[in-house]
Short mmCIF file of C-alpha atoms in Angstrom, two decimals:
data_model
loop_
_atom_site.label_atom_id
_atom_site.label_comp_id
_atom_site.label_asym_id
_atom_site.label_seq_id
_atom_site.Cartn_x
_atom_site.Cartn_y
_atom_site.Cartn_z
CA UNK A 3 76.84 153.01 106.32
CA UNK A 4 77.67 150.11 108.68
CA UNK A 5 77.15 146.70 107.11
CA UNK A 6 74.99 144.16 108.82
CA UNK A 7 76.35 140.85 110.04
CA UNK A 8 74.89 137.90 111.96
CA UNK A 9 75.05 137.19 115.69
CA UNK A 10 77.67 134.48 116.04
CA UNK A 11 75.86 132.75 118.91
CA UNK A 12 72.53 130.95 118.71
CA UNK A 13 70.07 129.56 121.23
CA UNK A 14 72.01 126.29 121.36
CA UNK A 15 75.51 127.77 121.68
CA UNK A 16 77.13 127.01 125.06
CA UNK A 17 78.53 130.55 125.06
CA UNK A 18 75.19 132.21 124.28
CA UNK A 19 74.96 135.07 126.79
CA UNK A 20 71.78 134.99 128.89
CA UNK A 21 70.16 137.13 131.57
CA UNK A 22 69.39 135.14 134.71
CA UNK A 23 68.48 137.66 137.43
CA UNK A 24 67.54 141.25 138.23
CA UNK A 25 67.37 143.50 141.30
CA UNK A 26 65.88 146.92 141.98
CA UNK A 27 64.96 149.35 144.76
CA UNK A 28 62.26 152.09 144.64
CA UNK A 29 62.81 155.24 142.52
CA UNK A 30 62.03 158.72 143.82
CA UNK A 31 63.60 161.13 146.31
CA UNK A 32 65.47 159.26 148.99
CA UNK A 33 67.91 161.66 150.67
CA UNK A 34 68.54 159.14 153.44
CA UNK A 35 69.83 156.40 151.16
CA UNK A 36 73.48 156.22 150.11
CA UNK A 37 75.26 155.49 146.85
CA UNK A 38 77.30 152.48 147.95
CA UNK A 39 74.45 151.23 150.14
CA UNK A 40 72.05 151.27 147.18
CA UNK A 41 74.53 149.54 144.89
CA UNK A 42 75.20 146.83 147.45
CA UNK A 43 71.48 146.31 147.93
CA UNK A 44 70.64 145.84 144.25
CA UNK A 45 73.75 143.72 143.67
CA UNK A 46 72.64 141.26 146.33
CA UNK A 47 69.03 141.32 145.10
CA UNK A 48 70.08 140.52 141.53
CA UNK A 49 72.40 137.76 142.68
CA UNK A 50 69.66 136.24 144.86
CA UNK A 51 67.30 136.41 141.86
CA UNK A 52 69.94 134.49 139.88
CA UNK A 53 70.42 131.96 142.73
CA UNK A 54 74.03 133.14 143.02
CA UNK A 55 76.36 134.68 145.57
CA UNK A 56 79.09 137.25 144.86
CA UNK A 57 81.76 134.58 144.50
CA UNK A 58 79.96 133.30 141.38
CA UNK A 59 80.76 136.57 139.58
CA UNK A 60 84.04 137.17 137.77
CA UNK A 61 83.32 140.53 136.12
CA UNK A 62 81.54 143.59 137.47
CA UNK A 63 80.31 146.15 134.94
CA UNK A 64 79.32 149.60 136.16
CA UNK A 65 76.68 151.88 134.67
CA UNK A 66 77.65 155.53 135.29
CA UNK A 67 75.99 158.01 137.66
CA UNK A 68 75.48 161.68 136.84
CA UNK A 69 75.26 163.25 140.29
CA UNK A 70 78.87 162.99 141.50
CA UNK A 71 82.31 162.72 139.95
CA UNK A 72 83.72 161.35 143.20
CA UNK A 73 81.10 158.59 143.32
CA UNK A 74 81.86 157.89 139.67
CA UNK A 75 85.54 157.47 140.53
CA UNK A 76 84.61 154.94 143.23
CA UNK A 77 82.95 152.81 140.57
CA UNK A 78 85.80 153.16 138.07
CA UNK A 79 88.40 152.30 140.68
CA UNK A 80 86.62 149.02 141.51
CA UNK A 81 85.06 149.91 144.86
CA UNK A 82 82.18 147.46 144.34
CA UNK A 83 84.64 144.55 144.08
CA UNK A 84 85.79 145.27 147.62
CA UNK A 85 82.28 146.07 148.91
CA UNK A 86 81.06 142.65 147.74
CA UNK A 87 84.05 140.79 149.22
CA UNK A 88 85.52 139.95 145.83
CA UNK A 89 88.96 141.47 146.27
CA UNK A 90 91.46 138.81 145.27
CA UNK A 91 88.78 136.97 143.30
CA UNK A 92 87.16 139.24 140.69
CA UNK A 93 88.82 139.28 137.30
CA UNK A 94 87.77 142.75 136.15
CA UNK A 95 85.57 145.69 137.05
CA UNK A 96 84.90 148.57 134.67
CA UNK A 97 82.44 151.13 133.43
CA UNK A 98 80.67 151.40 130.11
CA UNK A 99 79.33 154.87 129.22
CA UNK A 100 77.32 156.17 126.31
CA UNK A 101 74.89 158.37 128.21
CA UNK A 102 71.30 157.19 128.27
CA UNK A 103 71.93 154.25 125.95
CA UNK A 104 74.60 152.82 128.25
CA UNK A 105 72.21 150.04 129.28
CA UNK A 106 72.01 148.76 125.68
CA UNK A 107 75.74 149.08 125.13
CA UNK A 108 76.49 147.41 128.48
CA UNK A 109 74.41 144.43 127.33
CA UNK A 110 76.47 144.24 124.15
CA UNK A 111 79.70 144.56 126.12
CA UNK A 112 78.74 141.89 128.68
CA UNK A 113 77.42 139.64 125.90
CA UNK A 114 80.64 140.00 123.95
CA UNK A 115 82.76 139.16 126.99
CA UNK A 116 80.72 136.04 127.72
CA UNK A 117 80.55 134.85 124.12
CA UNK A 118 84.30 135.25 123.66
CA UNK A 119 85.17 133.72 127.02
CA UNK A 120 86.66 136.86 128.56
CA UNK A 121 84.01 136.58 131.25
CA UNK A 122 81.64 133.86 132.42
CA UNK A 123 79.32 135.76 134.77
CA UNK A 124 78.88 139.52 134.63
CA UNK A 125 77.11 141.52 137.33
CA UNK A 126 75.92 144.89 136.00
CA UNK A 127 75.22 147.59 138.60
CA UNK A 128 73.60 151.03 138.44
CA UNK A 129 72.74 153.71 141.00
CA UNK A 130 71.71 157.34 140.59
CA UNK A 131 71.21 159.90 143.35
CA UNK A 132 70.47 163.08 141.41
CA UNK A 133 66.91 163.14 142.73
CA UNK A 134 68.37 164.25 146.05
CA UNK A 135 70.95 166.61 144.53
CA UNK A 136 70.72 170.39 144.04
CA UNK A 137 68.44 170.84 141.00
CA UNK A 138 70.18 173.93 139.55
CA UNK A 139 73.53 172.11 139.78
CA UNK A 140 72.07 169.16 137.87
CA UNK A 141 70.45 171.39 135.19
CA UNK A 142 73.76 173.21 134.74
CA UNK A 143 75.71 169.93 134.64
CA UNK A 144 73.38 168.67 131.90
CA UNK A 145 73.85 171.88 129.92
CA UNK A 146 77.64 171.40 129.97
CA UNK A 147 77.81 167.67 129.31
CA UNK A 148 76.75 166.44 125.90
CA UNK A 149 76.10 169.94 124.56
CA UNK A 150 79.02 171.42 122.56
CA UNK A 151 80.43 174.20 124.72
CA UNK A 152 81.71 176.22 121.76
CA UNK A 153 78.68 176.01 119.49
CA UNK A 154 75.50 175.44 121.54
CA UNK A 155 76.07 176.17 125.23
CA UNK A 156 76.12 179.95 124.52
CA UNK A 157 72.48 179.76 123.38
CA UNK A 158 71.39 178.58 126.85
CA UNK A 159 70.38 175.11 125.62
CA UNK A 160 69.34 172.68 128.37
CA UNK A 161 67.67 169.27 128.53
CA UNK A 162 64.00 170.33 128.47
CA UNK A 163 64.81 172.63 125.52
CA UNK A 164 66.26 169.62 123.68
CA UNK A 165 63.07 167.69 124.41
CA UNK A 166 61.05 170.70 123.23
CA UNK A 167 62.94 170.95 119.92
CA UNK A 168 62.17 167.30 119.21
CA UNK A 169 58.55 167.57 120.40
CA UNK A 170 57.80 170.70 118.35
CA UNK A 171 59.12 169.17 115.13
CA UNK A 172 57.36 165.87 115.84
CA UNK A 173 54.01 167.64 116.39
CA UNK A 174 54.50 169.67 113.20
CA UNK A 175 55.49 166.66 111.09
CA UNK A 176 52.70 164.41 112.35
CA UNK A 177 49.89 166.87 113.11
CA UNK A 178 49.76 165.51 116.68
CA UNK A 179 47.89 167.70 119.15
CA UNK A 180 48.98 168.65 122.67
CA UNK A 181 46.32 166.27 124.00
CA UNK A 182 47.65 163.38 121.92
CA UNK A 183 51.20 164.02 123.18
CA UNK A 184 49.88 164.21 126.75
CA UNK A 185 48.19 160.83 126.34
CA UNK A 186 51.67 159.24 126.25
CA UNK A 187 52.30 160.46 129.81
CA UNK A 188 48.85 159.21 130.85
CA UNK A 189 49.56 155.68 129.54
CA UNK A 190 52.87 155.57 131.37
CA UNK A 191 51.23 156.80 134.57
CA UNK A 192 48.72 153.93 134.39
CA UNK A 193 51.57 151.42 134.38
CA UNK A 194 53.26 153.19 137.30
CA UNK A 195 50.17 152.48 139.43
CA UNK A 196 51.04 148.78 139.09
CA UNK A 197 54.75 149.11 139.97
CA UNK A 198 55.61 149.28 143.70
CA UNK A 199 59.00 150.82 142.85
CA UNK A 200 57.59 153.66 140.70
CA UNK A 201 57.98 157.27 141.88
CA UNK A 202 54.43 158.14 140.76
CA UNK A 203 52.58 155.12 142.07
CA UNK A 204 49.44 156.37 143.80
CA UNK A 205 49.41 159.57 141.72
CA UNK A 206 47.08 159.14 138.73
CA UNK A 207 47.27 161.60 135.82
CA UNK A 208 44.83 162.91 133.20
CA UNK A 209 45.36 164.58 129.83
CA UNK A 210 43.67 167.73 131.21
CA UNK A 211 46.13 167.94 134.09
CA UNK A 212 49.06 167.69 131.68
CA UNK A 213 47.91 170.33 129.17
CA UNK A 214 46.84 172.69 131.97
CA UNK A 215 50.22 172.49 133.75
CA UNK A 216 52.71 175.36 133.38
CA UNK A 217 54.49 175.74 130.02
CA UNK A 218 58.15 175.08 130.80
CA UNK A 219 59.77 174.90 127.34
CA UNK A 220 57.21 175.43 124.59
CA UNK A 221 55.59 173.12 123.60
CA UNK A 222 56.37 171.08 126.75
CA UNK A 223 54.22 171.50 129.82
CA UNK A 224 55.66 170.79 133.30
CA UNK A 225 53.80 167.49 133.69
CA UNK A 226 55.29 166.09 130.49
CA UNK A 227 58.87 166.77 131.56
CA UNK A 228 60.72 164.02 133.44
CA UNK A 229 61.45 164.34 137.16
CA UNK A 230 64.97 163.60 138.32
CA UNK A 231 64.87 160.59 140.63
CA UNK A 232 67.15 158.47 142.80
CA UNK A 233 67.16 154.80 141.88
CA UNK A 234 69.24 151.65 141.48
CA UNK A 235 69.02 148.45 139.45
CA UNK A 236 71.24 145.46 138.74
CA UNK A 237 71.22 142.40 136.50
CA UNK A 238 73.24 139.24 136.01
CA UNK A 239 74.35 137.73 132.70
CA UNK A 240 76.11 134.42 132.29
CA UNK A 241 76.76 131.82 129.61
CA UNK A 242 73.95 129.50 128.58
CA UNK A 243 76.17 126.57 129.56
CA UNK A 244 76.75 127.96 133.06
CA UNK A 245 73.06 128.72 133.52
CA UNK A 246 72.19 125.15 132.56
CA UNK A 247 74.87 123.74 134.86
CA UNK A 248 73.42 125.76 137.73
CA UNK A 249 69.91 124.51 136.99
CA UNK A 250 68.58 127.98 136.14
CA UNK A 251 65.30 127.34 134.35
CA UNK A 252 64.42 130.93 133.41
CA UNK A 253 66.78 132.51 130.89
CA UNK A 254 66.50 135.45 128.51
CA UNK A 255 68.75 135.88 125.49
CA UNK A 256 69.53 138.56 122.92
CA UNK A 257 68.07 137.73 119.50
CA UNK A 258 69.70 140.67 117.77
CA UNK A 259 70.36 144.36 117.98
CA UNK A 260 70.68 147.46 115.86
CA UNK A 261 71.86 150.99 116.40
CA UNK A 262 72.38 154.36 114.78
CA UNK A 263 74.25 157.37 116.07
CA UNK A 264 72.58 160.16 114.14
CA UNK A 265 74.32 163.23 115.57
CA UNK A 266 76.21 164.60 118.52
CA UNK A 267 74.76 168.08 118.75
CA UNK A 268 71.01 168.63 118.47
CA UNK A 269 71.72 171.41 115.96
CA UNK A 270 73.11 168.80 113.55
CA UNK A 271 70.18 166.39 113.59
CA UNK A 272 68.73 166.23 110.09
CA UNK A 273 65.19 165.28 111.12
CA UNK A 274 64.14 165.86 114.71
CA UNK A 275 60.90 163.91 114.17
CA UNK A 276 62.72 160.74 113.09
CA UNK A 277 66.15 160.65 114.80
CA UNK A 278 68.01 157.35 114.29
CA UNK A 279 65.12 154.98 115.05
CA UNK A 280 64.31 153.69 111.57
CA UNK A 281 67.94 152.88 110.77
CA UNK A 282 68.52 151.22 114.16
CA UNK A 283 65.29 149.21 113.89
CA UNK A 284 65.97 148.00 110.35
CA UNK A 285 69.41 146.77 111.44
CA UNK A 286 67.89 144.95 114.44
CA UNK A 287 65.20 143.26 112.31
CA UNK A 288 67.81 142.19 109.80
CA UNK A 289 70.13 140.68 112.39
CA UNK A 290 67.38 138.87 114.29
CA UNK A 291 65.06 137.83 111.49
CA UNK A 292 62.19 139.38 113.50
CA UNK A 293 59.66 141.96 112.42
CA UNK A 294 57.63 144.31 114.64
CA UNK A 295 54.80 141.76 114.73
CA UNK A 296 57.06 139.27 116.53
CA UNK A 297 57.35 141.25 119.77
CA UNK A 298 54.89 140.93 122.67
CA UNK A 299 55.74 144.27 124.32
CA UNK A 300 58.32 147.03 124.31
CA UNK A 301 60.31 149.08 126.79
CA UNK A 302 61.35 152.31 125.04
CA UNK A 303 63.17 155.30 126.51
CA UNK A 304 60.58 157.93 127.36
CA UNK A 305 62.25 161.03 128.77
CA UNK A 306 59.90 162.96 126.44
CA UNK A 307 56.83 161.59 124.69
CA UNK A 308 58.10 162.53 121.22
CA UNK A 309 61.24 160.40 121.66
CA UNK A 310 59.03 157.36 122.29
CA UNK A 311 56.48 158.10 119.58
CA UNK A 312 59.18 158.54 116.94
CA UNK A 313 60.72 155.26 118.12
CA UNK A 314 57.37 153.48 117.71
CA UNK A 315 57.20 154.73 114.13
CA UNK A 316 60.82 153.82 113.34
CA UNK A 317 60.19 150.34 114.71
CA UNK A 318 57.14 149.95 112.49
CA UNK A 319 54.89 149.31 115.51
CA UNK A 320 52.53 151.90 114.04
CA UNK A 321 52.26 153.83 110.76
CA UNK A 322 54.57 156.78 110.24
CA UNK A 323 53.04 159.83 111.89
CA UNK A 324 50.68 157.85 114.14
CA UNK A 325 52.83 157.38 117.27
CA UNK A 326 50.99 159.78 119.59
CA UNK A 327 47.57 158.72 118.32
CA UNK A 328 48.59 155.07 119.00
CA UNK A 329 48.96 156.05 122.66
CA UNK A 330 45.81 158.17 122.68
CA UNK A 331 43.85 155.10 121.52
CA UNK A 332 45.03 153.22 124.64
CA UNK A 333 47.07 150.70 122.64
CA UNK A 334 49.94 150.77 125.14
CA UNK A 335 47.80 150.85 128.30
CA UNK A 336 47.56 148.01 130.84
CA UNK A 337 45.09 145.69 129.13
CA UNK A 338 45.82 147.31 125.74
CA UNK A 339 46.84 145.57 122.52
CA UNK A 340 50.59 146.18 122.91
CA UNK A 341 51.95 146.87 126.41
CA UNK A 342 54.67 149.51 126.55
CA UNK A 343 56.94 150.70 129.36
CA UNK A 344 55.33 148.40 131.86
CA UNK A 345 57.24 149.87 134.83
CA UNK A 346 55.86 153.36 134.17
CA UNK A 347 58.89 154.53 132.20
CA UNK A 348 61.14 157.48 132.96
CA UNK A 349 58.14 159.78 132.97
CA UNK A 350 56.31 157.90 135.72
CA UNK A 351 58.71 155.50 137.42
CA UNK A 352 61.20 158.39 137.60
CA UNK A 353 64.14 159.57 135.49
CA UNK A 354 67.07 157.91 137.19
CA UNK A 355 69.71 159.36 134.86
CA UNK A 356 71.59 156.69 132.93
CA UNK A 357 69.47 154.38 135.07
CA UNK A 358 66.31 155.40 133.20
CA UNK A 359 67.11 153.18 130.27
CA UNK A 360 68.60 150.58 132.59
CA UNK A 361 65.35 150.36 134.57
CA UNK A 362 63.41 149.83 131.32
CA UNK A 363 65.88 147.13 130.23
CA UNK A 364 65.60 145.42 133.63
CA UNK A 365 61.79 145.58 133.45
CA UNK A 366 61.94 143.90 130.05
CA UNK A 367 64.21 141.16 131.41
CA UNK A 368 62.03 140.76 134.50
CA UNK A 369 58.87 140.40 132.40
CA UNK A 370 60.55 137.81 130.17
CA UNK A 371 61.74 135.91 133.26
CA UNK A 372 58.07 136.02 134.37
CA UNK A 373 59.10 137.56 137.70
CA UNK A 374 57.27 140.92 137.71
CA UNK A 375 54.72 141.53 140.46
CA UNK A 376 51.40 139.84 139.53
CA UNK A 377 49.53 143.15 139.02
CA UNK A 378 51.68 143.94 135.99
CA UNK A 379 53.23 140.62 134.88
CA UNK A 380 52.22 140.19 131.25
CA UNK A 381 50.66 136.90 130.28
CA UNK A 382 52.24 137.00 126.86
CA UNK A 383 55.90 137.69 127.61
CA UNK A 384 58.22 135.78 125.30
CA UNK A 385 59.78 138.48 123.12
CA UNK A 386 60.35 142.15 123.70
CA UNK A 387 61.86 145.23 122.12
CA UNK A 388 64.17 147.43 124.17
CA UNK A 389 64.62 150.95 122.76
CA UNK A 390 67.46 153.01 124.21
CA UNK A 391 68.73 156.56 123.70
CA UNK A 392 69.73 159.58 125.77
CA UNK A 393 71.65 162.84 125.95
CA UNK A 394 70.69 164.89 122.91
CA UNK A 395 69.05 161.71 121.54
CA UNK A 396 72.16 161.25 119.49
CA UNK A 397 71.87 157.50 119.26
CA UNK A 398 69.00 155.07 118.85
CA UNK A 399 69.69 151.56 120.14
CA UNK A 400 67.37 148.61 119.65
CA UNK A 401 67.84 145.31 121.51
CA UNK A 402 65.55 142.35 120.80
CA UNK A 403 65.24 139.99 123.78
CA UNK A 404 63.55 136.62 124.00
CA UNK A 405 62.79 134.08 126.67
CA UNK A 406 64.80 130.89 126.04
CA UNK B 20 91.95 179.55 127.78
CA UNK B 21 92.81 180.15 124.14
CA UNK B 22 90.02 179.22 121.77
CA UNK B 23 90.81 177.23 118.63
CA UNK B 24 90.82 179.36 115.44
CA UNK B 25 87.73 177.58 114.13
CA UNK B 26 85.87 178.97 117.17
CA UNK B 27 87.46 182.43 117.52
CA UNK B 28 87.19 183.24 113.79
CA UNK B 29 83.50 182.22 113.77
CA UNK B 30 82.87 184.53 116.74
CA UNK B 31 84.89 187.36 115.17
CA UNK B 32 82.53 187.02 112.21
CA UNK B 33 79.46 187.28 114.47
CA UNK B 34 80.96 190.39 116.12
CA UNK B 35 81.30 191.95 112.64
CA UNK B 36 77.66 191.06 111.87
CA UNK B 37 78.56 188.10 109.65
CA UNK B 38 77.44 184.47 109.76
CA UNK B 39 80.38 182.38 108.60
CA UNK B 40 80.22 178.73 107.59
CA UNK B 41 83.34 176.60 107.29
CA UNK B 42 84.53 175.88 103.76
CA UNK B 43 87.07 173.23 102.85
CA UNK B 44 89.86 174.63 100.67
CA UNK B 45 90.53 171.18 99.19
CA UNK B 46 87.07 169.89 98.20
CA UNK B 47 85.06 173.11 98.47
CA UNK B 48 82.31 171.55 100.64
CA UNK B 49 80.74 173.48 103.48
CA UNK B 50 80.74 172.19 107.10
CA UNK B 51 78.82 173.18 110.21
CA UNK B 52 79.70 173.13 112.96
CA UNK B 53 83.33 173.95 111.99
CA UNK B 54 85.63 170.95 112.39
CA UNK B 55 89.36 170.36 112.73
CA UNK B 56 89.44 168.23 109.59
CA UNK B 57 87.00 168.26 106.70
CA UNK B 58 84.44 165.52 107.43
CA UNK B 59 84.10 164.91 103.69
CA UNK B 60 87.70 164.69 102.47
CA UNK B 61 89.73 164.91 105.72
CA UNK B 62 91.75 167.90 104.52
CA UNK B 63 93.01 170.19 107.27
CA UNK B 64 93.06 173.17 104.91
CA UNK B 65 89.87 174.88 106.02
CA UNK B 66 88.54 178.41 105.57
CA UNK B 67 85.27 180.32 105.65
CA UNK B 68 82.41 181.39 103.45
CA UNK B 69 80.03 184.18 104.41
CA UNK B 70 76.49 182.79 104.56
CA UNK B 71 73.67 184.62 102.79
CA UNK B 72 72.00 184.32 106.20
CA UNK B 73 68.70 182.87 104.94
CA UNK B 74 67.33 179.57 106.14
CA UNK B 75 64.37 177.43 107.13
CA UNK B 76 63.44 176.94 110.79
CA UNK B 77 63.42 173.15 111.34
CA UNK B 78 62.26 173.44 114.95
CA UNK B 79 62.33 175.81 117.91
CA UNK B 80 61.77 175.89 121.67
CA UNK B 81 60.92 178.72 124.08
CA UNK B 82 62.50 178.21 127.48
CA UNK B 83 60.51 179.76 130.32
CA UNK B 84 61.97 178.04 133.42
CA UNK B 85 64.95 175.97 134.49
CA UNK B 86 67.70 178.00 132.80
CA UNK B 87 71.27 176.79 133.36
CA UNK B 88 73.40 178.87 135.73
CA UNK B 89 74.13 182.28 134.23
CA UNK B 90 71.15 182.27 131.89
CA UNK B 91 68.35 183.02 134.38
CA UNK B 92 68.36 186.70 133.43
CA UNK B 93 67.73 185.85 129.76
CA UNK B 94 64.41 184.05 130.44
CA UNK B 95 62.30 183.65 128.46
CA UNK B 96 64.44 182.90 125.41
CA UNK B 97 63.98 180.93 122.22
CA UNK B 98 66.35 178.55 120.41
CA UNK B 99 65.95 177.16 116.92
CA UNK B 100 67.57 174.67 114.58
CA UNK B 101 68.05 176.55 111.31
CA UNK B 102 68.75 174.86 107.98
CA UNK B 103 70.65 177.44 105.94
CA UNK B 104 70.21 177.83 102.20
CA UNK B 105 73.83 176.71 101.80
CA UNK B 106 72.85 173.20 102.93
CA UNK B 107 74.27 173.21 106.46
CA UNK B 108 72.50 173.73 109.76
CA UNK B 109 73.07 175.13 113.26
CA UNK B 110 71.38 176.00 116.55
CA UNK B 111 70.84 179.69 117.22
CA UNK B 112 68.76 182.12 119.24
CA UNK B 113 65.54 183.50 117.83
CA UNK B 114 64.60 187.16 118.10
CA UNK B 115 61.17 187.70 119.69
CA UNK B 116 58.12 189.23 118.03
CA UNK B 117 57.29 192.86 118.80
CA UNK B 118 55.33 191.74 121.88
CA UNK B 119 58.38 190.03 123.37
CA UNK B 120 57.19 186.46 122.78
CA UNK B 121 57.44 184.03 119.85
CA UNK B 122 53.79 183.27 119.07
CA UNK B 123 54.14 184.06 115.35
CA UNK B 124 56.90 181.48 114.81
CA UNK B 125 56.13 178.14 113.09
CA UNK B 126 58.26 175.21 111.95
CA UNK B 127 59.42 175.63 108.34
CA UNK B 128 59.24 179.45 108.56
CA UNK B 129 61.84 181.34 106.56
CA UNK B 130 64.30 182.97 108.92
CA UNK B 131 67.21 185.34 108.42
CA UNK B 132 70.41 185.97 110.33
CA UNK B 133 70.32 189.11 112.45
CA UNK B 134 73.52 191.01 113.28
CA UNK B 135 73.75 191.90 116.98
CA UNK B 136 76.16 194.35 118.68
CA UNK B 137 79.69 193.05 119.36
CA UNK B 138 79.14 193.40 123.12
CA UNK B 139 76.17 191.02 122.92
CA UNK B 140 78.25 188.56 120.85
CA UNK B 141 80.88 188.71 123.58
CA UNK B 142 78.20 187.85 126.16
CA UNK B 143 76.39 185.26 124.02
CA UNK B 144 78.59 184.08 121.14
CA UNK B 145 75.86 182.46 119.06
CA UNK B 146 73.95 183.36 115.89
CA UNK B 147 70.58 185.08 116.16
CA UNK B 148 67.80 184.65 113.59
CA UNK B 149 64.50 186.40 113.02
CA UNK B 150 61.37 185.20 111.31
CA UNK B 151 60.85 186.71 107.87
CA UNK B 152 57.24 187.89 107.57
CA UNK B 153 55.54 186.19 104.65
#
């Protein structure tokens, strides 16, 4: 069991790593966009948001894509340095990869670099184009990556089946009905109506529509499975001292984090209704000194409703077993007691691969910077919980962010 | 490609109608999935124990659409996470009910390992389980 230890930077440390800008383009199916074009676009948007230009960045950190190995190689081999005119200037460019939770681990990596002085300003970039790719190729790719080829691939396991295994156990353990599970998707869809970048903006959803849609992987209906989407986001982190020097008034910092890798293969998860959320959350509370009552809102990975509802319970945001009913009561809705996934989440903004969690992270940062579009900017936005996971839901990552 | 012994010997067991679990020769603990070193004591002296084949179904899924390439012909098919009586667990296929579907299955059902013909193991080298009627 990993021991807990304190964050070695505080609000007043000059090397406290802070978020100072974000950038994003719409998620959905955009066959006419291009990988490098999208990355360049969000890089420049994030820099503009941070009142910076490329020359202010010393380190570029890349979030992986899932649609193309060749595009991945471009990122690894530092293409974005050259695209942004930083050849000869940038110190380093590299990729961090842990599947869906990459966003959380990239924050830790960038934070560590800044706190130690290995970097001063880190630009983090993400783009996914699997929404425009051949669907069967993507399904097959997902069944071969992150699923043990010797032990589980022969069963025909694929990503919706993984979601179904978790959902079935969650429903059994908590007594949640199909309608209660569907209400999670309905809450997320309400938020998507308020996000101009969301794939499902303009497409409202009811519980009846979800439970009447085709059964894809029992107990999951088609309308509660995520849609693969193209998308891109970026964010800028720098030291507190540099942000102050540049006169940047809006800053967001990391108050603490926790994590738990509970398995690799889904067949080895001890409790599919719990995963690693409780352990990760307890570690985050301990490091930060927060409790669940200290957060104003949360952005939690929602590829499948049961992943989010079990996270809510592990975080202590609701009683054990009540996650789906918490959604069904409208608690997480726009105007509800505790806003959740305010960009519409993976289920309604679009599942942009490793970008799904990154988009949620960026939404959390954007809300805390008070720069979301007025229709969805939360009034109370000082502290938020970011919940990350992915793949076979092998790890649960919890980041606690606060406005400085 | 030559499969590691921990994989080929497991599959040989399935082809003979046996469900094998890895057993550490040094500490005697059981491991699934089979590993290259005992996760408990790190010994590399590893063997097998034949499972009694009885377990509890922790969860299951019935896939009806979106099969990976090569599995389209198997649709619909069911997968389950089975916790064996020996204290280890694995993912396997689930045999359908008489009507070809899985409507009688519930979480926490008792399930038992089902031997399948060697040719089917060759095609799909995974364990198959069937619900034990209460």
